[in-house]
Each structure stands twice: as C-alpha cells, then as structure tokens.
Short mmCIF file of C-alpha atoms and ligand atoms in Angstrom, two decimals:
data_model
loop_
_atom_site.label_atom_id
_atom_site.label_comp_id
_atom_site.label_asym_id
_atom_site.label_seq_id
_atom_site.Cartn_x
_atom_site.Cartn_y
_atom_site.Cartn_z
CA UNK A 27 0.00 0.00 0.00
CA UNK A 28 1.36 3.45 -0.89
CA UNK A 29 1.51 5.93 1.98
CA UNK A 30 1.84 9.63 1.23
CA UNK A 31 4.67 11.70 2.70
CA UNK A 32 2.10 13.60 4.66
CA UNK A 33 0.63 10.47 6.29
CA UNK A 34 4.14 9.35 7.14
CA UNK A 35 4.99 12.68 8.71
CA UNK A 36 1.85 12.65 10.83
CA UNK A 37 2.61 9.14 12.11
CA UNK A 38 6.25 9.97 12.86
CA UNK A 39 5.22 13.12 14.67
CA UNK A 40 2.77 11.14 16.73
CA UNK A 41 5.40 8.54 17.63
CA UNK A 42 7.85 11.27 18.50
CA UNK A 43 5.37 12.93 20.80
CA UNK A 44 4.80 9.71 22.74
CA UNK A 45 8.54 9.21 22.88
CA UNK A 46 8.97 12.67 24.47
CA UNK A 47 6.52 11.84 27.25
CA UNK A 48 8.22 8.50 27.83
CA UNK A 49 11.64 10.14 28.09
CA UNK A 50 10.34 12.73 30.55
CA UNK A 51 8.76 9.99 32.69
CA UNK A 52 11.95 7.89 32.67
CA UNK A 53 14.02 10.90 33.69
CA UNK A 54 11.62 11.49 36.58
CA UNK A 55 11.95 7.84 37.57
CA UNK A 56 15.74 8.21 37.65
CA UNK A 57 15.42 11.34 39.76
CA UNK A 58 12.99 9.63 42.14
CA UNK A 59 15.37 6.71 42.70
CA UNK A 60 18.62 8.60 42.97
CA UNK A 61 18.28 12.25 43.87
CA UNK A 62 14.93 13.66 44.96
CA UNK A 63 14.72 15.17 48.45
CA UNK A 64 12.10 13.52 50.66
CA UNK A 65 9.71 16.44 50.69
CA UNK A 66 9.77 16.75 46.92
CA UNK A 67 8.19 13.37 46.42
CA UNK A 68 4.53 14.28 46.83
CA UNK A 69 4.52 16.98 44.16
CA UNK A 70 6.56 14.81 41.87
CA UNK A 71 4.11 11.92 42.06
CA UNK A 72 1.40 14.31 40.95
CA UNK A 73 3.45 15.36 37.95
CA UNK A 74 4.21 11.74 37.09
CA UNK A 75 0.45 11.07 37.21
CA UNK A 76 -0.17 14.05 34.91
CA UNK A 77 2.41 12.94 32.32
CA UNK A 78 1.20 9.33 32.48
CA UNK A 79 -2.34 10.48 31.78
CA UNK A 80 -1.15 12.58 28.81
CA UNK A 81 0.75 9.61 27.41
CA UNK A 82 -2.28 7.39 27.92
CA UNK A 83 -4.43 9.85 25.96
CA UNK A 84 -1.98 9.75 23.07
CA UNK A 85 -1.80 5.97 23.15
CA UNK A 86 -5.57 5.56 23.01
CA UNK A 87 -6.64 8.51 20.83
CA UNK A 88 -8.68 8.14 17.63
CA UNK A 89 -5.79 9.79 15.82
CA UNK A 90 -3.56 6.97 17.03
CA UNK A 91 -5.97 4.28 15.87
CA UNK A 92 -6.16 5.99 12.51
CA UNK A 93 -2.38 6.07 12.22
CA UNK A 94 -1.66 2.48 13.14
CA UNK A 95 -4.44 1.12 10.99
CA UNK A 96 -2.96 2.92 7.99
CA UNK A 97 0.54 1.66 8.63
CA UNK A 98 -0.09 -1.95 9.68
CA UNK A 99 0.28 -3.08 6.08
CA UNK A 100 2.17 -0.10 4.70
CA UNK A 101 5.10 -2.09 3.34
CA UNK A 102 7.57 0.10 5.26
CA UNK A 103 9.13 -2.53 7.56
CA UNK A 104 9.94 -0.24 10.47
CA UNK A 105 6.76 1.82 10.44
CA UNK A 106 4.73 -1.34 10.02
CA UNK A 107 6.26 -2.79 13.18
CA UNK A 108 5.90 0.53 15.01
CA UNK A 109 2.20 0.42 14.07
CA UNK A 110 1.98 -3.09 15.51
CA UNK A 111 3.49 -1.89 18.81
CA UNK A 112 0.97 0.98 18.89
CA UNK A 113 -1.85 -1.46 18.24
CA UNK A 114 -0.75 -3.83 21.01
CA UNK A 115 -0.39 -0.92 23.43
CA UNK A 116 -3.81 0.39 22.41
CA UNK A 117 -5.39 -3.01 23.05
CA UNK A 118 -3.64 -3.42 26.39
CA UNK A 119 -4.82 0.01 27.48
CA UNK A 120 -8.39 -0.30 26.26
CA UNK A 121 -9.51 -3.90 26.61
CA UNK A 122 -10.05 -3.45 30.33
CA UNK A 123 -13.02 -1.17 31.15
CA UNK A 124 -11.68 2.15 32.45
CA UNK A 125 -13.59 2.12 35.75
CA UNK A 126 -12.54 -1.41 36.50
CA UNK A 127 -8.90 -0.61 35.87
CA UNK A 128 -9.09 2.43 38.10
CA UNK A 129 -10.55 0.38 40.96
CA UNK A 130 -7.84 -2.21 40.43
CA UNK A 131 -5.06 0.40 40.50
CA UNK A 132 -6.42 1.76 43.78
CA UNK A 133 -6.63 -1.74 45.23
CA UNK A 134 -2.99 -2.35 44.28
CA UNK A 135 -1.67 0.76 45.96
CA UNK A 136 -3.58 -0.10 49.13
CA UNK A 137 -2.49 -3.69 48.87
CA UNK A 138 1.19 -2.77 48.64
CA UNK A 139 0.92 -0.86 51.92
CA UNK A 140 -0.90 -3.78 53.56
CA UNK A 141 1.71 -6.18 52.24
CA UNK A 142 4.48 -4.06 53.83
CA UNK A 143 2.71 -4.26 57.17
CA UNK A 144 1.92 -7.97 56.81
CA UNK A 145 5.55 -8.70 55.98
CA UNK A 146 6.75 -6.71 58.96
CA UNK A 147 4.34 -8.45 61.32
CA UNK A 148 4.60 -11.91 59.72
CA UNK A 149 0.83 -11.86 59.28
CA UNK A 150 -0.35 -13.44 56.04
CA UNK A 151 -4.00 -13.28 57.16
CA UNK A 152 -3.82 -9.49 56.89
CA UNK A 153 -2.73 -9.66 53.26
CA UNK A 154 -4.91 -12.63 52.26
CA UNK A 155 -8.16 -10.77 51.35
CA UNK A 156 -6.19 -8.31 49.21
CA UNK A 157 -4.40 -11.06 47.36
CA UNK A 158 -7.74 -12.78 46.77
CA UNK A 159 -9.16 -9.64 45.17
CA UNK A 160 -6.04 -9.06 43.04
CA UNK A 161 -6.14 -12.64 41.77
CA UNK A 162 -9.77 -12.32 40.77
CA UNK A 163 -9.05 -9.03 38.93
CA UNK A 164 -6.18 -10.75 37.12
CA UNK A 165 -8.45 -13.62 36.11
CA UNK A 166 -10.97 -11.16 34.68
CA UNK A 167 -8.25 -9.16 32.90
CA UNK A 168 -6.89 -12.36 31.36
CA UNK A 169 -10.37 -13.11 30.04
CA UNK A 170 -10.57 -9.63 28.45
CA UNK A 171 -7.21 -10.15 26.78
CA UNK A 172 -8.10 -13.67 25.69
CA UNK A 173 -5.99 -16.82 25.43
CA UNK A 174 -6.03 -20.13 23.66
CA UNK A 175 -4.83 -22.88 25.93
CA UNK A 176 -4.00 -21.58 29.43
CA UNK A 177 -5.39 -18.54 31.23
CA UNK A 178 -1.89 -17.62 32.47
CA UNK A 179 -0.76 -17.20 28.82
CA UNK A 180 -2.73 -13.96 28.71
CA UNK A 181 -0.60 -12.50 31.52
CA UNK A 182 2.62 -13.91 30.13
CA UNK A 183 2.19 -12.11 26.80
CA UNK A 184 2.77 -8.74 28.37
CA UNK A 185 6.27 -9.73 29.49
CA UNK A 186 7.38 -12.57 27.16
CA UNK A 187 5.51 -12.19 23.87
CA UNK A 188 5.27 -15.47 21.97
CA UNK A 189 5.93 -17.78 24.94
CA UNK A 190 3.27 -19.95 26.51
CA UNK A 191 2.77 -21.99 29.66
CA UNK A 192 3.25 -25.19 27.67
CA UNK A 193 6.78 -24.20 26.67
CA UNK A 194 7.81 -22.81 30.04
CA UNK A 195 6.45 -25.88 31.85
CA UNK A 196 8.56 -28.03 29.59
CA UNK A 197 11.86 -26.21 30.09
CA UNK A 198 11.33 -25.79 33.84
CA UNK A 199 10.47 -29.49 34.22
CA UNK A 200 13.68 -30.30 32.40
CA UNK A 201 15.78 -27.92 34.49
CA UNK A 202 14.33 -28.53 37.95
CA UNK A 203 15.70 -32.05 38.69
CA UNK A 204 19.15 -31.05 37.40
CA UNK A 205 19.27 -27.98 39.67
CA UNK A 206 18.04 -29.90 42.70
CA UNK A 207 20.62 -32.60 42.07
CA UNK A 208 23.42 -30.06 41.59
CA UNK A 209 22.49 -28.32 44.85
CA UNK A 210 22.53 -31.64 46.64
CA UNK A 211 25.95 -32.59 45.27
CA UNK A 212 27.34 -29.19 46.23
CA UNK A 213 25.92 -29.63 49.71
CA UNK A 214 27.63 -33.01 50.03
CA UNK A 215 30.93 -31.71 48.67
CA UNK A 216 33.80 -31.24 51.07
CA UNK A 217 35.40 -28.49 49.01
CA UNK A 218 35.85 -25.23 50.88
CA UNK A 219 34.38 -22.25 49.05
CA UNK A 220 34.38 -19.21 51.28
CA UNK A 221 32.75 -15.94 50.22
CA UNK A 222 33.79 -14.32 53.51
CA UNK A 223 37.38 -14.04 52.22
CA UNK A 224 36.10 -11.20 50.04
CA UNK A 225 34.20 -9.47 52.81
CA UNK A 226 36.81 -6.98 53.96
CA UNK A 227 36.60 -3.20 54.33
CA UNK A 228 36.79 -1.65 50.86
CA UNK A 229 36.35 2.14 50.59
CA UNK A 230 33.16 3.02 48.72
CA UNK A 231 34.92 5.59 46.51
CA UNK A 232 37.34 2.88 45.41
CA UNK A 233 34.52 0.40 44.80
CA UNK A 234 32.95 3.00 42.58
CA UNK A 235 36.15 3.65 40.63
CA UNK A 236 36.63 -0.07 40.19
CA UNK A 237 33.10 -0.52 38.84
CA UNK A 238 33.54 2.37 36.42
CA UNK A 239 36.85 0.95 35.17
CA UNK A 240 35.22 -2.44 34.55
CA UNK A 241 32.17 -0.86 32.90
CA UNK A 242 34.49 0.84 30.49
CA UNK A 243 36.17 -2.49 29.69
CA UNK A 244 32.84 -4.09 28.76
CA UNK A 245 32.01 -1.19 26.46
CA UNK A 246 29.45 0.77 28.48
CA UNK A 247 29.89 4.36 27.34
CA UNK A 248 30.13 6.96 30.08
CA UNK A 249 29.58 9.82 27.63
CA UNK A 250 26.14 8.26 27.05
CA UNK A 251 25.52 7.20 30.63
CA UNK A 252 26.39 7.62 34.29
CA UNK A 253 26.33 5.59 37.46
CA UNK A 254 24.47 6.71 40.56
CA UNK A 255 23.55 5.17 43.90
CA UNK A 256 20.08 3.89 44.77
CA UNK A 257 18.50 1.46 47.24
CA UNK A 258 17.93 -1.07 44.44
CA UNK A 259 20.24 -1.24 41.43
CA UNK A 260 18.42 -0.13 38.30
CA UNK A 261 18.83 0.92 34.65
CA UNK A 262 17.13 4.04 33.38
CA UNK A 263 17.06 4.09 29.59
CA UNK A 264 16.01 7.62 28.73
CA UNK A 265 17.22 7.32 25.14
CA UNK A 266 20.21 5.49 23.60
CA UNK A 267 22.43 8.53 24.19
CA UNK A 268 21.40 8.79 27.84
CA UNK A 269 21.27 5.43 29.62
CA UNK A 270 21.90 5.74 33.34
CA UNK A 271 22.53 2.94 35.78
CA UNK A 272 22.58 2.79 39.55
CA UNK A 273 24.18 0.50 42.07
CA UNK A 274 24.43 0.22 45.86
CA UNK A 275 27.34 -0.17 48.20
CA UNK A 276 28.27 -2.31 51.17
CA UNK A 277 31.58 -1.20 52.60
CA UNK A 278 32.34 -4.76 53.72
CA UNK A 279 31.27 -6.56 50.57
CA UNK A 280 32.46 -5.04 47.31
CA UNK A 281 30.94 -7.90 45.29
CA UNK A 282 27.48 -6.38 45.75
CA UNK A 283 28.33 -3.09 44.08
CA UNK A 284 30.69 -4.44 41.43
CA UNK A 285 28.44 -7.24 40.19
CA UNK A 286 25.35 -5.03 40.37
CA UNK A 287 27.26 -2.58 38.19
CA UNK A 288 28.09 -5.39 35.74
CA UNK A 289 24.45 -6.52 35.78
CA UNK A 290 23.04 -3.05 35.18
CA UNK A 291 25.88 -2.35 32.75
CA UNK A 292 24.61 -5.30 30.70
CA UNK A 293 21.11 -3.81 30.65
CA UNK A 294 22.72 -0.47 29.83
CA UNK A 295 24.71 -1.82 26.87
CA UNK A 296 21.48 -3.10 25.34
CA UNK A 297 19.79 0.27 25.67
CA UNK A 298 22.80 2.27 24.47
CA UNK A 299 22.95 0.25 21.27
CA UNK A 300 19.45 0.17 19.84
CA UNK A 301 19.65 0.85 16.09
CA UNK A 302 19.57 4.48 15.00
CA UNK A 303 16.86 3.54 12.48
CA UNK A 304 14.38 2.69 15.24
CA UNK A 305 14.97 5.61 17.57
CA UNK A 306 11.81 7.62 18.32
CA UNK A 307 9.64 4.85 16.87
CA UNK A 308 8.75 3.03 20.14
CA UNK A 309 10.71 0.06 18.78
CA UNK A 310 13.82 1.18 20.65
CA UNK A 311 12.93 -0.99 23.64
CA UNK A 312 13.89 -4.47 24.78
CA UNK A 313 12.37 -7.40 22.92
CA UNK A 314 10.99 -8.72 26.22
CA UNK A 315 11.67 -8.68 29.96
CA UNK A 316 13.48 -12.02 29.66
CA UNK A 317 15.71 -10.82 26.82
CA UNK A 318 16.55 -7.69 28.80
CA UNK A 319 17.45 -9.89 31.75
CA UNK A 320 19.52 -12.15 29.51
CA UNK A 321 21.69 -9.19 28.62
CA UNK A 322 22.39 -8.27 32.23
CA UNK A 323 23.03 -11.90 33.19
CA UNK A 324 25.28 -12.49 30.20
CA UNK A 325 27.65 -9.77 31.38
CA UNK A 326 27.25 -10.42 35.09
CA UNK A 327 27.16 -14.17 35.37
CA UNK A 328 28.74 -15.50 32.20
CA UNK A 329 31.43 -12.88 31.54
CA UNK A 330 32.35 -10.92 34.66
CA UNK A 331 32.29 -14.01 36.86
CA UNK A 332 34.53 -15.89 34.45
CA UNK A 333 38.01 -16.66 35.78
CA UNK A 334 39.66 -15.32 32.62
CA UNK A 335 37.85 -12.01 33.10
CA UNK A 336 39.62 -11.54 36.42
CA UNK A 337 42.90 -12.81 35.09
CA UNK A 338 42.91 -10.10 32.46
CA UNK A 339 41.60 -7.42 34.82
CA UNK A 340 44.24 -7.93 37.51
CA UNK A 341 45.38 -4.35 36.93
CA UNK A 342 41.96 -3.07 38.02
CA UNK A 343 42.11 -5.15 41.20
CA UNK A 344 45.63 -3.87 41.86
CA UNK A 345 44.57 -0.28 41.37
CA UNK A 346 41.58 -0.32 43.72
CA UNK A 347 41.23 -3.42 45.91
CA UNK A 348 42.55 -3.57 49.48
CA UNK A 349 45.59 -5.72 50.26
CA UNK A 350 43.54 -8.60 51.74
CA UNK A 351 41.89 -9.12 48.36
CA UNK A 352 44.97 -8.52 46.25
CA UNK A 353 46.90 -11.17 48.11
CA UNK A 354 44.36 -13.91 47.26
CA UNK A 355 45.50 -16.06 44.37
CA UNK A 356 43.25 -15.99 41.32
CA UNK A 357 41.80 -19.46 41.95
CA UNK A 358 40.78 -18.63 45.53
CA UNK A 359 39.38 -15.28 44.46
CA UNK A 360 37.33 -16.90 41.69
CA UNK A 361 36.03 -19.70 43.90
CA UNK A 362 35.05 -17.22 46.61
CA UNK A 363 32.79 -15.48 44.11
CA UNK A 364 30.79 -18.70 43.78
CA UNK A 365 29.82 -19.89 47.23
CA UNK A 366 26.50 -21.73 47.06
CA UNK A 367 24.32 -21.70 50.14
CA UNK A 368 20.57 -21.95 49.60
CA UNK A 369 18.49 -19.42 51.48
CA UNK A 370 14.70 -19.19 51.71
CA UNK A 371 15.06 -15.61 50.42
CA UNK A 372 15.26 -15.02 46.66
CA UNK A 373 17.31 -11.85 46.86
CA UNK A 374 20.03 -13.66 48.82
CA UNK A 375 20.10 -16.62 46.44
CA UNK A 376 23.20 -17.91 44.69
CA UNK A 377 23.35 -18.72 40.96
CA UNK A 378 22.34 -22.35 41.37
CA UNK A 379 19.32 -21.91 43.61
CA UNK A 380 18.02 -18.70 42.02
CA UNK A 381 16.06 -20.35 39.19
CA UNK A 382 14.42 -22.69 41.72
CA UNK A 383 13.10 -19.65 43.60
CA UNK A 384 11.55 -18.51 40.33
CA UNK A 385 9.96 -21.89 39.71
CA UNK A 386 8.28 -21.82 43.12
CA UNK A 387 6.68 -18.48 42.30
CA UNK A 388 5.79 -19.41 38.74
CA UNK A 389 4.08 -22.66 39.70
CA UNK A 390 2.12 -21.04 42.51
CA UNK A 391 0.99 -17.98 40.60
CA UNK A 392 -0.01 -20.09 37.61
CA UNK A 393 -2.16 -22.30 39.89
CA UNK A 394 -3.63 -19.24 41.59
CA UNK A 395 -4.68 -17.69 38.29
CA UNK A 396 -6.14 -20.93 36.95
CA UNK A 397 -8.01 -21.45 40.22
CA UNK A 398 -6.22 -24.72 40.98
CA UNK A 399 -5.13 -23.51 44.40
CA UNK A 400 -6.77 -21.14 46.90
CA UNK A 401 -5.01 -18.07 48.25
CA UNK A 402 -5.41 -19.43 51.79
CA UNK A 403 -3.35 -22.53 50.89
CA UNK A 404 -0.45 -20.54 49.46
CA UNK A 405 1.75 -20.20 52.59
CA UNK A 406 1.74 -23.96 53.16
CA UNK A 407 2.31 -24.73 49.47
CA UNK A 408 5.21 -22.27 49.50
CA UNK A 409 6.85 -24.02 52.46
CA UNK A 410 6.45 -27.41 50.82
CA UNK A 411 7.98 -26.30 47.53
CA UNK A 412 10.78 -24.46 49.28
CA UNK A 413 11.69 -27.60 51.22
CA UNK A 414 11.43 -29.82 48.15
CA UNK A 415 13.38 -27.61 45.75
CA UNK A 416 15.82 -25.66 47.91
CA UNK A 417 16.12 -27.97 50.87
CA UNK A 418 15.28 -25.09 53.20
CA UNK A 419 11.97 -24.29 54.86
CA UNK A 420 11.24 -20.64 55.61
CA UNK A 421 10.87 -20.22 59.35
CA UNK A 422 7.93 -17.83 58.88
CA UNK A 423 5.85 -16.19 56.12
CA UNK A 424 8.00 -13.06 56.12
CA UNK A 425 10.81 -15.26 54.82
CA UNK A 426 8.36 -17.26 52.72
CA UNK A 427 5.29 -16.18 50.79
CA UNK A 428 5.47 -12.55 51.96
CA UNK A 429 9.06 -11.87 50.87
CA UNK A 430 8.42 -10.33 47.42
CA UNK A 431 6.41 -7.22 46.62
CA UNK A 432 5.32 -8.44 43.13
CA UNK A 433 1.93 -10.03 43.87
CA UNK A 434 0.84 -7.14 46.07
CA UNK A 435 1.28 -4.76 43.13
CA UNK A 436 -0.48 -7.08 40.71
CA UNK A 437 2.66 -8.30 38.92
CA UNK A 438 1.66 -11.75 37.73
CA UNK A 439 3.35 -13.30 34.71
CA UNK A 440 6.61 -11.46 35.32
CA UNK A 441 8.59 -13.94 37.45
CA UNK A 442 9.38 -16.48 34.68
CA UNK A 443 11.35 -13.76 32.83
CA UNK A 444 14.05 -13.89 35.50
CA UNK A 445 14.74 -17.59 34.89
CA UNK A 446 14.23 -17.32 31.13
CA UNK A 447 16.93 -14.65 31.18
CA UNK A 448 19.47 -17.26 32.33
CA UNK A 449 18.39 -19.76 29.69
CA UNK A 450 18.53 -17.19 26.87
CA UNK A 451 21.89 -15.90 28.13
CA UNK A 452 23.39 -19.40 28.14
CA UNK A 453 22.22 -20.04 24.58
CA UNK A 454 23.63 -16.70 23.44
CA UNK A 455 26.93 -17.18 25.24
CA UNK A 456 27.31 -20.56 23.57
CA UNK A 457 26.82 -18.92 20.17
CA UNK A 458 29.26 -16.13 20.98
CA UNK A 459 31.81 -18.71 22.12
CA UNK A 460 31.37 -20.53 18.82
CA UNK A 461 31.70 -17.37 16.74
CA UNK A 462 34.53 -15.64 18.57
CA UNK A 463 37.71 -16.81 20.25
CA UNK A 464 36.60 -15.95 23.79
CA UNK A 465 39.82 -17.01 25.47
CA UNK A 466 41.79 -14.62 23.30
CA UNK A 467 39.22 -11.90 23.81
CA UNK A 468 39.53 -12.11 27.58
CA UNK A 469 43.33 -12.16 27.39
CA UNK A 470 43.51 -9.16 25.04
CA UNK A 471 40.84 -7.22 26.96
CA UNK A 472 38.80 -7.10 23.79
CA UNK A 473 35.33 -7.50 25.27
CA UNK A 474 34.08 -4.75 23.02
CA UNK A 475 34.07 -7.44 20.31
CA UNK A 476 31.41 -9.28 22.30
CA UNK A 477 29.46 -6.06 22.53
CA UNK A 478 29.75 -5.64 18.75
CA UNK A 479 28.48 -9.18 18.24
CA UNK A 480 25.52 -8.51 20.50
CA UNK A 481 24.88 -5.20 18.77
CA UNK A 482 24.73 -6.91 15.41
CA UNK A 483 22.59 -9.85 16.53
CA UNK A 484 20.47 -8.53 19.42
CA UNK A 485 20.78 -4.89 20.47
CA UNK A 486 20.10 -3.11 17.18
CA UNK A 487 16.72 -4.79 16.72
CA UNK A 488 15.07 -3.56 19.91
CA UNK A 489 11.47 -4.69 19.72
CA UNK A 490 11.67 -5.61 16.03
CA UNK A 491 12.21 -9.27 16.88
CA UNK A 492 10.45 -11.42 19.48
CA UNK A 493 12.53 -13.45 21.98
CA UNK A 494 12.07 -16.65 20.00
CA UNK A 495 12.99 -14.96 16.72
CA UNK A 496 16.19 -13.60 18.28
CA UNK A 497 17.08 -17.08 19.54
CA UNK A 498 16.36 -18.72 16.23
CA UNK A 499 18.34 -16.16 14.23
CA UNK A 500 21.38 -16.24 16.53
CA UNK A 501 21.50 -19.85 17.70
CA UNK A 502 19.46 -21.64 15.05
CA UNK A 503 17.41 -23.18 17.87
CA UNK A 504 14.31 -22.56 19.93
CA UNK A 505 14.25 -22.25 23.70
CA UNK A 506 16.51 -25.02 25.03
CA UNK A 507 18.09 -25.75 28.38
CA UNK A 508 21.18 -27.68 27.23
CA UNK A 509 23.56 -24.72 27.14
CA UNK A 510 22.44 -23.52 30.56
CA UNK A 511 22.73 -26.96 32.12
CA UNK A 512 26.21 -27.45 30.71
CA UNK A 513 27.30 -24.00 31.87
CA UNK A 514 26.21 -24.60 35.46
CA UNK A 515 27.40 -28.19 35.67
CA UNK A 516 30.85 -27.46 34.25
CA UNK A 517 31.36 -24.35 36.33
CA UNK A 518 30.37 -25.87 39.66
CA UNK A 519 32.03 -29.18 38.94
CA UNK A 520 35.31 -27.27 38.89
CA UNK A 521 34.57 -25.09 41.90
CA UNK A 522 33.19 -27.78 44.19
CA UNK A 523 35.29 -30.68 42.80
CA UNK A 524 32.12 -32.64 41.98
ZN1 ZN B 617 18.16 -7.11 35.74
#
C-alpha cells in the first residue's frame, strides 16, 4: 500500500510525541530513585500522574488508531512494526473497562501498603483478602485479553511475547531435577568455598572507581551514561544517548556493588545500542523482559564471573582493591565469588538456587490464576515447595510467601522472565563462544568485540524481533536448556570438585 509523505509525517510526529513523554517519565523515575529530596516526592508523584495520563491519551486517541491502521500493512518494515506496537499498546490500554482498571489500581496501591505491614508483622491473614481480590481481577483481565490454551498465557504475553505456559512448563520441568541434584551434590561436597574471604573493608569511593573501570572495559559508554547510587540497582534508559545505571554499596562486601554494576551495565549496553533507524519509533525498547534480563546476566554471570575475566583485569584489582583481596590467588578469588548456600530468600540466592526460587513463584501464581489452588493454601504450598526444591523451609511467612512485593502490586506473569533470562543468556553465550575466540578476547581485553556481536545480533533490533525470533536467528534453535545446564554443571564441577 502506498503511503503519502504527509501520512508518514503525521505518524512519525505522533510517535515522537509519545517518545517525548516516555523520556520525561523515565528521567523522573531516575530522579525519584537517585536524587529527589524527601519532601519533593509528593509533588513529583502528581506530575508523574499528569504525564502518564497525557501519554495514555496519546496511546488511546482516535488519531492513534487511525495512524496504526494505515501503517499496519504499509510495506515500510519499520513503520509497520511501530504500528503493531501501537496497536498492542492500544489493546492493552483499552480492553479493560476504564472504571474497573481504576478500581484495580487503587486496590494495588492499598495492597502494597498492607503487604508491607503484613511482611513486617509476619501476618499473612492481613494480606490474604487483598491477594484474593487481586487474583480475581487478574483472572478477569486475562479473560478480556483472551488466550487459547491456558489462562496464564494472557498474563505472560505482556512480558514474554510469543511464549506460553506449555513451553515454560517443559523447560522448567527439564531444568528442575538437574538444579536440585546439583544443589545436593554441592551440599555433600567437602570443598571449601568461602565468600567471607572477600568481605573486607573496601572504601566506597574505590569500589565506585573499580566498577567504572570495569564498565568501560565491557564497552558501556560513560559519555552516554552515568552511574548513581540507589536502594535497588536499576537501569534508566532515557534514550540510547542517555542510559543511566545505579548500584548500591556495602563497605564490607564489594561484590554487591561491582556485580550489580556489571548486571546493570549489561542492561545499559542493550539500551545504548538500539539501532539508529528505530529511535523515536517506540521500537527502541527491549524485545521482552526475559531478553533484557539475559543481557544483564550475560555480562554479570557468564562474563564478569569468568576466571579469565579476572585474570585479564588484575590491573583493576591492583589499582583499587585492598591488600587482603589482592593477596588472594586468582583461583581462591574466583572460587570465593561462587559460594553456594541456599536461602529461603530469593534476593540472597546464589546462581544455582536462584532459578528454583523462580519456579516456586511461577508454579504457585499459575495455579492461583487458573483457580487450581486457593489463596489461603499458598503459605503452606510455598513451604512445601521451598523444602522440596531448595532444601530449606522458611521459618515464617516473612521469609516465605510474603518476601516479594510483586503479587501485592499485581505483577503476575513477570517472574518467569528472571529464569528465562538465564536460559537465553546461556544459549547466546554458547553462540558467541562458537563465533569468537573468547579465550583470546579475555586475554587481550577485547570484550568490546562481544558487545559488537551482540549489537549486530540482538541490540540493534530492539522490539523488532520477538525473543524466540532472536534465539532462532542467533542460535538456530528454539528455547533449550542444554547450554544452561552445561554452563552450570561445568562451572560448579570445577569449583566444588564434583
Ligand atoms: Zn536485571
């Protein structure tokens, strides 16, 4: 179909306008997390509400519908995909009746506050009626969205487009016994792996300089970004020329700040390298939550926790780390980064138990949404799964079912992305390893070549490809656990002498 220059200009202008609101909102999010004085918060929230409303109006206007309908089959590949994103957003914003959504949003903000209190007081009963209401809203919303085989698919689409329960069930069922077995063998191992060797006083300023030096080595551009401090590490992608990250510091444990910086740096690299042809089109966003997570985990877990990474970055350690750390030999240093000790708490989890935490949440939230389990049975089911998968039973609900904020704010369908991120990352790392000489790259400090590979195969596309398309085009395969299983088994076999 032929589109006139004028139609094209109108659509581009419309996209640009939405992009401006999004950038302003992201900048305010950065400010809220890193800089705003306490008393400024109230006014700011009002302004955020105002901008969000304006953006919502643009996303759901008749003009918008007119635009995307014209461009859905325009033949212009980028504008056609931008139109598809606008259409999906429009449907997400409008398929739930306005009044119902408003009531739900109010319930969620009340529920978050109740959850905080319930967690503090270890009182699930307090939170239970709120969770019941949220689950029934989510069931209704899923029905509005529609699904083919499983009701949970409707919620999954928002975070992992193209993936369904059937597929996730399959890969998790394949992964679960291997992880449980690996944990057990590590537990039985007599090898000494001691993270406390790294827990020595390390000046925060020096931790920061060390993180910045390493970020530079992985190709994160500081003239297009910056690193701040916030309670939770975060990446704020305002636009590809302004991608900010944040980290947090523990004076007695530099691994927290440095590996958070590597994690957020991985997210940041993705956002700094979206193709110039998709900027301002709404396509300059991650393909999915799981793919975004795969990029942070690739740099954090697969690259910056690799022994060769530290071998080639000895100069950075020498420049900033205290004597106690410098005097550790490379092998001890590397092993200390990988102590495995299962905890009932997800945020304290090691690499091996982390995906099992995700499976507990995924299985329970899926059964909640499909009505297979009642909210009142959740604490007990949580304890059972925790014991069966992790070998630890939370001593109370604060450490169990009440530990995460997600359900209280209505975030269902989001948890699987964390585990999918590992699986995607392993598949990608395997492809990179096949395409490039990784050993040489580590030795020559040439990690920017990895970034270039990712730019060519992943980053530049933004939302133009779905997660499964990206996997197929880069690895020739669909979602598969082999690479991830091999990565974990080989790594921990060496560390724990299994
Ligand atoms: Zn992340």
